[in-house]
PDB file of N, CA and C in Angstrom:
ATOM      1  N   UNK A 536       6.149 -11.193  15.697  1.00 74.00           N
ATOM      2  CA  UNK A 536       7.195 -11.174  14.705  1.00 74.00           C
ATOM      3  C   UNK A 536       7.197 -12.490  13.953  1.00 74.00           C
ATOM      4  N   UNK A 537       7.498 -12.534  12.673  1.00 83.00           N
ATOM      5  CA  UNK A 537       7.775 -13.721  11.794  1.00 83.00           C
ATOM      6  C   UNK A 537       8.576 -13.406  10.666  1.00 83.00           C
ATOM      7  N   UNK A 538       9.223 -14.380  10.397  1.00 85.00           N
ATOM      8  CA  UNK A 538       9.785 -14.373   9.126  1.00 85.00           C
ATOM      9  C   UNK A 538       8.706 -14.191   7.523  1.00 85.00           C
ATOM     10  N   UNK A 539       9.090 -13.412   6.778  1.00 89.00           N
ATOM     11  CA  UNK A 539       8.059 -12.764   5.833  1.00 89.00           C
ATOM     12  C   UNK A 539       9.012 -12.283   4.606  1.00 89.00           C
ATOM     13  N   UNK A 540       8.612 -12.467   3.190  1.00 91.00           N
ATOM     14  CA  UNK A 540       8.729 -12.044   2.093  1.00 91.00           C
ATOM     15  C   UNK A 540       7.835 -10.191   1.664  1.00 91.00           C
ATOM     16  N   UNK A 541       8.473  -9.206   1.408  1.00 91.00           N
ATOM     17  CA  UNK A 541       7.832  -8.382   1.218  1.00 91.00           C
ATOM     18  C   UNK A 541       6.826  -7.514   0.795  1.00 91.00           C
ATOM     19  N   UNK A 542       5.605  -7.203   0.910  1.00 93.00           N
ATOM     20  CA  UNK A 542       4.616  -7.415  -0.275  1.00 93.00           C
ATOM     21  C   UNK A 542       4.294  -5.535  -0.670  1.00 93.00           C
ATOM     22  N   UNK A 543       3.647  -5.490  -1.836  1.00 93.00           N
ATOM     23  CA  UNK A 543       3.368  -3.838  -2.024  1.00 93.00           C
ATOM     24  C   UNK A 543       2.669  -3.154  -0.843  1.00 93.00           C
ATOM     25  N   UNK A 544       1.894  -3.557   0.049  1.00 94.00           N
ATOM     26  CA  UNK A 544       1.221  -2.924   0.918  1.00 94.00           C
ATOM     27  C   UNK A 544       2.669  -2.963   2.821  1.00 94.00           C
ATOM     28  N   UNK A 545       3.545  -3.356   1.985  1.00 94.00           N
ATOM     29  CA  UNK A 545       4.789  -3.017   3.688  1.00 94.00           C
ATOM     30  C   UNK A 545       5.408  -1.853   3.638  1.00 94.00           C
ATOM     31  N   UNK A 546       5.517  -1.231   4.865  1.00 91.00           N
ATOM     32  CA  UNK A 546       6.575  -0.407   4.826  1.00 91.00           C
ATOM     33  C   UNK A 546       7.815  -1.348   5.056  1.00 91.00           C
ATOM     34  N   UNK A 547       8.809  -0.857   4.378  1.00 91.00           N
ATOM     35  CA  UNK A 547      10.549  -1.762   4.438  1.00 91.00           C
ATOM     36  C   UNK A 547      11.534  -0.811   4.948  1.00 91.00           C
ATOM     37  N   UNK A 548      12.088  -1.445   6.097  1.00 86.00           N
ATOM     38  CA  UNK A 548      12.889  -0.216   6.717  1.00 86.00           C
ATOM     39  C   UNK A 548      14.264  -1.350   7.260  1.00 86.00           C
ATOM     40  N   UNK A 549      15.502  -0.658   7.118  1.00 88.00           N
ATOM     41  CA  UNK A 549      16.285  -1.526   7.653  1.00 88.00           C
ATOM     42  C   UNK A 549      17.149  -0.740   8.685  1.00 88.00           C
ATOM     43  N   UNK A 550      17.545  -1.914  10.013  1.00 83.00           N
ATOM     44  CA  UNK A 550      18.304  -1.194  11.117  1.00 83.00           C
ATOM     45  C   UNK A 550      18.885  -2.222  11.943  1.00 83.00           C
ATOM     46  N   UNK A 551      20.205  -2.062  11.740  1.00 84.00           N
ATOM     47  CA  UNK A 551      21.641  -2.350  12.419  1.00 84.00           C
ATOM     48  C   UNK A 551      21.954  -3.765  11.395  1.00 84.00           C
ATOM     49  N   UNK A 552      21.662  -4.356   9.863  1.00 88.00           N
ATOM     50  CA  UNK A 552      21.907  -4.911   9.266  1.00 88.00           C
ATOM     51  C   UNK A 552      20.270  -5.544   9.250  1.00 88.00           C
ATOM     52  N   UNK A 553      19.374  -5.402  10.411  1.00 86.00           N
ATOM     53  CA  UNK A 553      18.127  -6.080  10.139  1.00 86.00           C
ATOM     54  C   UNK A 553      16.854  -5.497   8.827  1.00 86.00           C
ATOM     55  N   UNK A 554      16.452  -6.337   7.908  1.00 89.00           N
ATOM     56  CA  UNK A 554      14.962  -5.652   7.315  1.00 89.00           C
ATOM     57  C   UNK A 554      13.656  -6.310   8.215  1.00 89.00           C
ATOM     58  N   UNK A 555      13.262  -4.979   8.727  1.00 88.00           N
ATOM     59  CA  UNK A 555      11.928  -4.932   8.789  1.00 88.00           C
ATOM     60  C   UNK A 555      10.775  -4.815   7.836  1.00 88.00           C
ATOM     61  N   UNK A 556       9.714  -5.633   7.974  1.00 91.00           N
ATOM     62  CA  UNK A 556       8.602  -5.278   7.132  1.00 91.00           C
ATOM     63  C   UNK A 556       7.197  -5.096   8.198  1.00 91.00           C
ATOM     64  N   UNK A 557       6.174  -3.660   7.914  1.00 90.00           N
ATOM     65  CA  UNK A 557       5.324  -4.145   8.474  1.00 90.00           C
ATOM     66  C   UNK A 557       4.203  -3.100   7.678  1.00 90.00           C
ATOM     67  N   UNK A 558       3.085  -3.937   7.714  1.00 91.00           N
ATOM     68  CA  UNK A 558       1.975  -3.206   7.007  1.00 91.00           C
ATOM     69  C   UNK A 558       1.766  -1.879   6.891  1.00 91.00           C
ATOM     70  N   UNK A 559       1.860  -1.226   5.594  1.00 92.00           N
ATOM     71  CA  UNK A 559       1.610   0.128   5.882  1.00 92.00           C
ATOM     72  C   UNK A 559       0.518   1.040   6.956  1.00 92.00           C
ATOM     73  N   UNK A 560      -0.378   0.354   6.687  1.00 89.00           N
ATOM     74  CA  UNK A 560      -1.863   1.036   7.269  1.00 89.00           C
ATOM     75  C   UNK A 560      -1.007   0.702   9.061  1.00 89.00           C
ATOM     76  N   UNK A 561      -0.486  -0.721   9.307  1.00 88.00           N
ATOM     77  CA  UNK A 561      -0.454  -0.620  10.667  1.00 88.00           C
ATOM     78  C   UNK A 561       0.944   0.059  11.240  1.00 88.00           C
ATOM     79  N   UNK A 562       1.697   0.347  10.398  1.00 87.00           N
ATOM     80  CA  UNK A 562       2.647   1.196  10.937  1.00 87.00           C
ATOM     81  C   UNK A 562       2.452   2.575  11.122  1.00 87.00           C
ATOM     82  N   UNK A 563       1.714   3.464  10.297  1.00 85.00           N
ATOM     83  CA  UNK A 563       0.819   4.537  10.173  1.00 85.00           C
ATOM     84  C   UNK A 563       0.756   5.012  12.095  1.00 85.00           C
ATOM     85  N   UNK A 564      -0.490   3.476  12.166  1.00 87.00           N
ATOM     86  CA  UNK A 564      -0.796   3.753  13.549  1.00 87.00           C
ATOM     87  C   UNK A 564       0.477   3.096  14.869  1.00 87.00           C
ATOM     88  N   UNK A 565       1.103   2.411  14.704  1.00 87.00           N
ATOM     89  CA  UNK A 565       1.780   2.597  15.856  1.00 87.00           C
ATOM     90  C   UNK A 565       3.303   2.977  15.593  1.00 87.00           C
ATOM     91  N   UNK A 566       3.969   3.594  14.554  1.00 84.00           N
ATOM     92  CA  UNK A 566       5.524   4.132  14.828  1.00 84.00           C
ATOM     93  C   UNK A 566       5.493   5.165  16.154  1.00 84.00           C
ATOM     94  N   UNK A 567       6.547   5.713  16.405  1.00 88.00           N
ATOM     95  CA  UNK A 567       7.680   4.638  16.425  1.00 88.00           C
ATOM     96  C   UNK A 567       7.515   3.249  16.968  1.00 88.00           C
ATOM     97  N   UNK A 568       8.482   2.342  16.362  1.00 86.00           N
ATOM     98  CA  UNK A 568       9.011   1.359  16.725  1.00 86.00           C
ATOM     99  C   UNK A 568      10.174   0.893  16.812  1.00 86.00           C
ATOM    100  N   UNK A 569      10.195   0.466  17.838  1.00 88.00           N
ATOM    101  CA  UNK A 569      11.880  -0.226  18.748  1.00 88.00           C
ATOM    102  C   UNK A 569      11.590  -1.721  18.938  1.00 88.00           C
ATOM    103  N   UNK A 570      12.577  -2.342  18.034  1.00 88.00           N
ATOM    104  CA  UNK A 570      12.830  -3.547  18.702  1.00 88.00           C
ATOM    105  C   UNK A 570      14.423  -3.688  19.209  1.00 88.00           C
ATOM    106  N   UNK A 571      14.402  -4.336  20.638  1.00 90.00           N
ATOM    107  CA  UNK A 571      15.747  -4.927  20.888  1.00 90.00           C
ATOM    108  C   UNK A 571      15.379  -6.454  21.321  1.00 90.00           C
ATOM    109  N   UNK A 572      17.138  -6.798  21.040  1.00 91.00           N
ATOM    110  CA  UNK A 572      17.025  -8.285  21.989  1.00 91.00           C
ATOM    111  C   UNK A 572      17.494  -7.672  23.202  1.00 91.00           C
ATOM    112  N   UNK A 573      16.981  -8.380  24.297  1.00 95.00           N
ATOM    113  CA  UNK A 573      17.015  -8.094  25.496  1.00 95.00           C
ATOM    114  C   UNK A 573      17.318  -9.468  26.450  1.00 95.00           C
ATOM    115  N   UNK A 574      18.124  -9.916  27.625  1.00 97.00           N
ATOM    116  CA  UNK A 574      18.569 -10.994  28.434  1.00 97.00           C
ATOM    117  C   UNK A 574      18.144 -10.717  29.938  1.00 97.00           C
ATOM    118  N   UNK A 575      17.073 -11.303  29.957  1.00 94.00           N
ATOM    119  CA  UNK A 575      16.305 -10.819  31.514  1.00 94.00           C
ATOM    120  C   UNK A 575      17.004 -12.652  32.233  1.00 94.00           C
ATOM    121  N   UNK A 576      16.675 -12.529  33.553  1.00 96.00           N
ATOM    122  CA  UNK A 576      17.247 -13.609  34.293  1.00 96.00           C
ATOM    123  C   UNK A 576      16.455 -14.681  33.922  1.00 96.00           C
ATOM    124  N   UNK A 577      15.145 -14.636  32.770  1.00 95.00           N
ATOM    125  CA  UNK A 577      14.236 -15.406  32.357  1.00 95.00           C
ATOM    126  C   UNK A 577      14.491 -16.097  31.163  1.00 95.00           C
ATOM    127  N   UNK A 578      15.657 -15.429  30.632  1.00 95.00           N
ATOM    128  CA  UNK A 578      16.100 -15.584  29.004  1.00 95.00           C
ATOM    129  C   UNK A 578      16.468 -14.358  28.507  1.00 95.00           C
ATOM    130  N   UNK A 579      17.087 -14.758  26.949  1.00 96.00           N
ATOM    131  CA  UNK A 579      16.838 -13.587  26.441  1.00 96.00           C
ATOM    132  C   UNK A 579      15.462 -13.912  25.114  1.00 96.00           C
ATOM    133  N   UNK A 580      15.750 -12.808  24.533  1.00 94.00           N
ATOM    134  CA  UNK A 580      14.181 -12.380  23.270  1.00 94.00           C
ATOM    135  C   UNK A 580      14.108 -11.136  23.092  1.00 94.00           C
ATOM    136  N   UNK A 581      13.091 -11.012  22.352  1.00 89.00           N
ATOM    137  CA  UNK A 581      13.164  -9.348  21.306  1.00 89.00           C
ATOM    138  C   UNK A 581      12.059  -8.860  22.549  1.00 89.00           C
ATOM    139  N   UNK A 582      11.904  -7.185  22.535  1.00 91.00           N
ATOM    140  CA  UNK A 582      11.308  -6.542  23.244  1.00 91.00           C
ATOM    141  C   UNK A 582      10.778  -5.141  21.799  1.00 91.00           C
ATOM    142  N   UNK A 583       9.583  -5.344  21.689  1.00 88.00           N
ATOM    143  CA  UNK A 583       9.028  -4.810  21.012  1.00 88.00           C
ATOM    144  C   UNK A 583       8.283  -3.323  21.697  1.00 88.00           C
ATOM    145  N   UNK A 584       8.427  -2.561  21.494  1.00 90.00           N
ATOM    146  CA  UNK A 584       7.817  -1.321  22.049  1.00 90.00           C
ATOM    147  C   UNK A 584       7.884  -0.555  20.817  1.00 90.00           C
ATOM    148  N   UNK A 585       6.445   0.186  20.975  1.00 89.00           N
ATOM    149  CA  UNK A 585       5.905   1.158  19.908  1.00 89.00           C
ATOM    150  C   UNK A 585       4.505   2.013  20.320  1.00 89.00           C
ATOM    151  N   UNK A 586       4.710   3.181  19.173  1.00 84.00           N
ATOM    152  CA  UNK A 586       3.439   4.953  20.045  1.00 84.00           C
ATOM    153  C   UNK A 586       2.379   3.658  20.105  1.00 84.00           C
ATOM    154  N   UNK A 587       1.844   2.443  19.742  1.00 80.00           N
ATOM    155  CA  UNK A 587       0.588   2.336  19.396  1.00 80.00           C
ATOM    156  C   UNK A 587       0.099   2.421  21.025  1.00 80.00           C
ATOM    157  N   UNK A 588      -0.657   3.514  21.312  1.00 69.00           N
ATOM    158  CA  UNK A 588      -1.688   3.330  22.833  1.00 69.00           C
ATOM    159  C   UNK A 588      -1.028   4.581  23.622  1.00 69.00           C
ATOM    160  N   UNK A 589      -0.024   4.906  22.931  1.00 64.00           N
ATOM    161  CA  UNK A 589       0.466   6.115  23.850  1.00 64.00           C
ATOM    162  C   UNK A 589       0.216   7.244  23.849  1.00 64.00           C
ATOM    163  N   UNK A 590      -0.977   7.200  23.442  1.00 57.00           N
ATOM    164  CA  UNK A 590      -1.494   9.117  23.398  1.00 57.00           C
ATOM    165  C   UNK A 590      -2.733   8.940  24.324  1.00 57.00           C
ATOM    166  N   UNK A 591      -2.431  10.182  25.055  1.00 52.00           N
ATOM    167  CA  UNK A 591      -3.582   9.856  26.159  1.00 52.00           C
ATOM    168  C   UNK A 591      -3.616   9.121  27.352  1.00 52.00           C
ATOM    169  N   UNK A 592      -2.133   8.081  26.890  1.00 49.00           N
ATOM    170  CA  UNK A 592      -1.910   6.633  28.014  1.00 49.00           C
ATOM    171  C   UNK A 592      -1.776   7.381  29.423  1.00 49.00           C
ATOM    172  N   UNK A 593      -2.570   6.827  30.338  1.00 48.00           N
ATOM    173  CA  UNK A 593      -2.556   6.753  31.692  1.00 48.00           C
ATOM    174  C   UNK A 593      -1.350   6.639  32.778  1.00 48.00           C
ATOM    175  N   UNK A 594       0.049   5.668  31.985  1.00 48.00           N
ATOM    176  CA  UNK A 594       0.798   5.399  32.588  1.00 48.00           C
ATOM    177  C   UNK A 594       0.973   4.211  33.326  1.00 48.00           C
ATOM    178  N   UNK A 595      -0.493   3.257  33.457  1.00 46.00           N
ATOM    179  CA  UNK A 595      -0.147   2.547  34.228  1.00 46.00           C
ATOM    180  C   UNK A 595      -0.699   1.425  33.159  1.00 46.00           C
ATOM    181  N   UNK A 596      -0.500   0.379  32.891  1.00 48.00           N
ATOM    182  CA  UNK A 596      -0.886  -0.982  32.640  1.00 48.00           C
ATOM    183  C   UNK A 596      -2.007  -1.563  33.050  1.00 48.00           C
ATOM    184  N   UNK A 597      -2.555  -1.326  34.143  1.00 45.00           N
ATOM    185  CA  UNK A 597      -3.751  -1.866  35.131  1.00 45.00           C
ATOM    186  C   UNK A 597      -4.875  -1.540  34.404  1.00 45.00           C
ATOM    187  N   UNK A 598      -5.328  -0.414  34.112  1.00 43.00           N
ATOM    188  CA  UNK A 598      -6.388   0.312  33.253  1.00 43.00           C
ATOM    189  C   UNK A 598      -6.112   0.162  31.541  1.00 43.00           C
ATOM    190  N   UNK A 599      -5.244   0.018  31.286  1.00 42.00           N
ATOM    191  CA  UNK A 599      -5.120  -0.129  29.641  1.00 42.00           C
ATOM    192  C   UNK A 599      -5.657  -1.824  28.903  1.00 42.00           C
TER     193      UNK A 599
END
């Protein structure tokens, strides 16, 4: 994630007051996308999850 000005090749999507921008071609391949902030006993920070790898996925992390 970074802070970014919008360019003709983004998709622009906004959610819960936030704008997102992210490359067309690479949103194509991984929507959906979820970001939250999240507060683990480590901190908190954004938690990014999205389809990209989930077709076919195994389920486990070890092999991917």
């Amino acid at each position: 994630m970074a802070l970014d000005e919008s360019a003709p090749n983004d998709e622009v999507f906004e959610d819960q007051g936030v704008t997102y921008l992210v490359e067309k071609g690479l949103f194509d391949k991984v929507k959906p996308i979820a970001v939250e902030f999240i507060t683990t006993p480590r901190g908190g920070g954004f938690k990014l999850t999205s389809g990209l790898g989930q077709e076919g996925a195994c389920g486990s992390c070890t092999s991917c």
